[in-house]
Coordinates of C-alpha atoms in Angstrom, one line a residue:
X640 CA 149.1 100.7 73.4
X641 CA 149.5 97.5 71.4
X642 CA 146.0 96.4 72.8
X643 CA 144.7 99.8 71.4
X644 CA 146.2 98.9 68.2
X645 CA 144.7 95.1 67.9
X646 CA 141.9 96.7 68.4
X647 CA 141.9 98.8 65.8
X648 CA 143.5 96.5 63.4
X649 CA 140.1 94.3 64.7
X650 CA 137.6 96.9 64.1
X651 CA 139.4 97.5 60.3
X652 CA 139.1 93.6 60.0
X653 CA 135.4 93.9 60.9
X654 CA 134.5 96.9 58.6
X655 CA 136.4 95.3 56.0
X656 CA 134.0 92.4 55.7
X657 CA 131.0 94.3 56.4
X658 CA 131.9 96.2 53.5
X659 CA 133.2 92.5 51.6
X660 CA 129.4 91.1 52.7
X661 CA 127.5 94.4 51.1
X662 CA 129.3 93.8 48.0
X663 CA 128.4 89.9 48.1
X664 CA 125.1 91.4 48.5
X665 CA 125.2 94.0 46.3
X666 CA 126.2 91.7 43.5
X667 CA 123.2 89.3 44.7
X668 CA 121.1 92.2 43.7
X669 CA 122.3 93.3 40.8
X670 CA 122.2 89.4 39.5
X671 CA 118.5 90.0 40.5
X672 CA 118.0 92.7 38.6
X673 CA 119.6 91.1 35.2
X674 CA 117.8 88.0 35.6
X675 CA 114.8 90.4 36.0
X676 CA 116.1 92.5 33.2
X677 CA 116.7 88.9 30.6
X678 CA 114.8 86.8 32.2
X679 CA 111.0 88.4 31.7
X680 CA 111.6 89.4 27.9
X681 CA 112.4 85.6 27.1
X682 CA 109.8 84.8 28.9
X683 CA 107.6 86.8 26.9
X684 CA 109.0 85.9 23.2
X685 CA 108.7 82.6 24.2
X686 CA 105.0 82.9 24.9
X687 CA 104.2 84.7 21.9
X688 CA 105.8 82.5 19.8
X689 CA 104.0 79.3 21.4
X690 CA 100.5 81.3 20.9
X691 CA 101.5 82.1 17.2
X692 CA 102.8 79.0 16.9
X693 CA 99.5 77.5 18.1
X694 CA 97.2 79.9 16.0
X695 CA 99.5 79.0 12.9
X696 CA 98.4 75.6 13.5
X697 CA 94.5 75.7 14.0
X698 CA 93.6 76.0 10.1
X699 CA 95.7 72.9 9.2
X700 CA 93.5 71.0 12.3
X701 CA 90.5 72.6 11.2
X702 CA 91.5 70.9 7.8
X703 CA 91.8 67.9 8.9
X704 CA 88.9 67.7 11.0
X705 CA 86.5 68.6 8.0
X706 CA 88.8 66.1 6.6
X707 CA 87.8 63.4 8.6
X708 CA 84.0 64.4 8.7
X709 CA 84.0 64.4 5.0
X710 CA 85.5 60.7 4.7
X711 CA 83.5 59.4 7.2
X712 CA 80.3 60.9 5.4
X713 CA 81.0 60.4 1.6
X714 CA 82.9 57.1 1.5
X715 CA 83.2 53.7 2.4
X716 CA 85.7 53.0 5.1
X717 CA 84.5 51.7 8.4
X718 CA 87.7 52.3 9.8
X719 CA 89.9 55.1 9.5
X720 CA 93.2 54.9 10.4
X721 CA 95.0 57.8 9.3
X722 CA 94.0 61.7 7.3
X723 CA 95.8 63.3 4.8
X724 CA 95.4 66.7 3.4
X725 CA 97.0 67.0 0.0
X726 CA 97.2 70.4 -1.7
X727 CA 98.7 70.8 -5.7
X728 CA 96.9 71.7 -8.5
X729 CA 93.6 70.7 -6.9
X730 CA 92.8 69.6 -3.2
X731 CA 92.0 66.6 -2.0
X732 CA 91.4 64.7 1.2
X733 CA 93.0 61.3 1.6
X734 CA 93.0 58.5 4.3
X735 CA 93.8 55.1 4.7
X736 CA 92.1 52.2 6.6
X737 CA 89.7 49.3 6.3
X738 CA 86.6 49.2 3.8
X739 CA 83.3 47.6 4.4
X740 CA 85.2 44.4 3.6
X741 CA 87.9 44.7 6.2
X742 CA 90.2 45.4 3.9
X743 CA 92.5 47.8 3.7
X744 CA 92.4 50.9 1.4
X745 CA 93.1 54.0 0.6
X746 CA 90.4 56.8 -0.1
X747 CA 90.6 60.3 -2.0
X748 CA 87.8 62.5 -1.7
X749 CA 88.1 65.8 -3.3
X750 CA 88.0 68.9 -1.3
X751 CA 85.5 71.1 -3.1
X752 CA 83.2 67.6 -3.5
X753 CA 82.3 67.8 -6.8
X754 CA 83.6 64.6 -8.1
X755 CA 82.8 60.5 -6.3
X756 CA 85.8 59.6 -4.3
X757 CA 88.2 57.1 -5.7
X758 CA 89.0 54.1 -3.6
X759 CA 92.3 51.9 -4.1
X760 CA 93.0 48.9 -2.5
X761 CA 96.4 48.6 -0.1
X762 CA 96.9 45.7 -1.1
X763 CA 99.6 45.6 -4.0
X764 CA 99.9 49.0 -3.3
X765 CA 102.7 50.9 -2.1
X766 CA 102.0 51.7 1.8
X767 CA 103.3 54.7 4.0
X768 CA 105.4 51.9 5.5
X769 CA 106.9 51.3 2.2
X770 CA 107.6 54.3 1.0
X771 CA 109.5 55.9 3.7
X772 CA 111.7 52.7 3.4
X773 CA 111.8 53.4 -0.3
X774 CA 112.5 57.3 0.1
X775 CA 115.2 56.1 2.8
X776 CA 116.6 54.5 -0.1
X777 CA 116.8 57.7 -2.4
X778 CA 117.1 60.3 -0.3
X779 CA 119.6 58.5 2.5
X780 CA 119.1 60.2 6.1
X781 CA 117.2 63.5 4.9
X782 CA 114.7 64.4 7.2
X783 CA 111.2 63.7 6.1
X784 CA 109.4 67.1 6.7
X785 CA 106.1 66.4 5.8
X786 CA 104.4 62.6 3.9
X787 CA 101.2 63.3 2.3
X788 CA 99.1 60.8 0.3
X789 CA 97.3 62.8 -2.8
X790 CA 96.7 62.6 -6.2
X791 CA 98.3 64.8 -9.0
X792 CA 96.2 64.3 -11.9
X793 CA 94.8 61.1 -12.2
X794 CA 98.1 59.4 -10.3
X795 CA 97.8 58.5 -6.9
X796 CA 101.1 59.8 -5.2
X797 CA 102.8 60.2 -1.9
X798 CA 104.2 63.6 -1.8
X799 CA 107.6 63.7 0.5
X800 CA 108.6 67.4 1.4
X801 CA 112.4 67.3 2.8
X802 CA 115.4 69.2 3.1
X803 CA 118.4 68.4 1.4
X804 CA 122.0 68.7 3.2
X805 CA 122.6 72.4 2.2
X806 CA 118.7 73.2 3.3
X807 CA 117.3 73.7 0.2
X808 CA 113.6 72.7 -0.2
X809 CA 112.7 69.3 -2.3
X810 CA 109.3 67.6 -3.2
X811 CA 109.6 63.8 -4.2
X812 CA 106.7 62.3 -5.8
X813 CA 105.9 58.0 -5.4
X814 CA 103.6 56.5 -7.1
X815 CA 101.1 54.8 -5.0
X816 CA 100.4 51.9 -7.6
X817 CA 103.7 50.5 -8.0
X818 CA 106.0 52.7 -5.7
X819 CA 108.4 53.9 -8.8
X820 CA 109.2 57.9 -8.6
X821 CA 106.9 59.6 -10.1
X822 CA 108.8 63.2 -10.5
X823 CA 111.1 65.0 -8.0
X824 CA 111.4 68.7 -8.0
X825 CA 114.6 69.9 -6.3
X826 CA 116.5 72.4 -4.8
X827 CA 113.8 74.9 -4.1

């Protein structure tokens, strides 16, 4: 009689963690299912955004690439070191680099073409170098979200686009010629 009850208490036992081991794998499939369930919409928003992202993208490159064909064309520099695309009242294409000389200048070319590009000497000029150190100065840690060389009017200007602290949208214009600030439009 008591072996008839061990066994019985043994066979309970045993039931109890077959039933213990379909739960375990129950909850291995339900887990399946959820990460199923999350995991293939995420997925999905996170490729969409990368391909708008990406398509978002493509007229800015496009821009510069007609940019740098346009430089290379129309002006002097034998040496091109970097491509700017400047957009305000009127649009122009800037770079900086080396001239036929090997010196070092900047170019602005307007977009449309119907005007000679102006060419400035770096030297004695105020360089991208120079004026993020003088912005750092101004402006303290804010985030630089865009530095764009152009020319508002007949002033050569770099154009810093930033964030303030309490995420409103500024524009802070530099002179290029003698690195003073030109104007600052703020809290946008």
């Amino acid at each position: 009689m008591a072996w008839l009850l061990m066994q019985t208490i043994k066979q309970k036992q045993f039931l109890q963690s077959i039933e213990r081991n379909e739960d375990v794998v129950n909850m291995r499939t339900n887990f399946k299912k959820w990460l199923l369930i999350i995991g293939i919409p995420v997925l999905l928003i996170a490729i969409i955004v990368a391909i708008l992202y990406n398509n978002a993208q493509k007229p800015y490159k496009k821009a510069k690439e007609i940019a740098l064909e346009q430089i290379e064309q129309k002006t002097s520099l034998s040496q091109i070191d970097d491509v700017y695309v400047y957009n305000s009242t009127k649009a122009y294409y800037t770079a900086t680099g080396k001239d036929e000389n090997g010196e070092d200048a900047a170019v602005w070319l307007a977009q449309d073409g119907k005007s000679d590009p102006i060419v400035r000497p770096l030297k004695g000029s105020v360089t991208e170098e120079k004026a993020r150190a003088l912005f750092k100065e101004e402006a303290g840690n804010a985030a630089i979200l865009s530095l764009t060389l152009g020319l508002e009017g007949k002033t050569p200007v770099w154009l810093f686009t930033f964030e303030n602290k309490n995420g409103r949208l500024n524009y802070y214009y530099l002179s290029f010629s003698n690195g003073t600030w030109w104007k600052k439009v703020e809290n946008i």
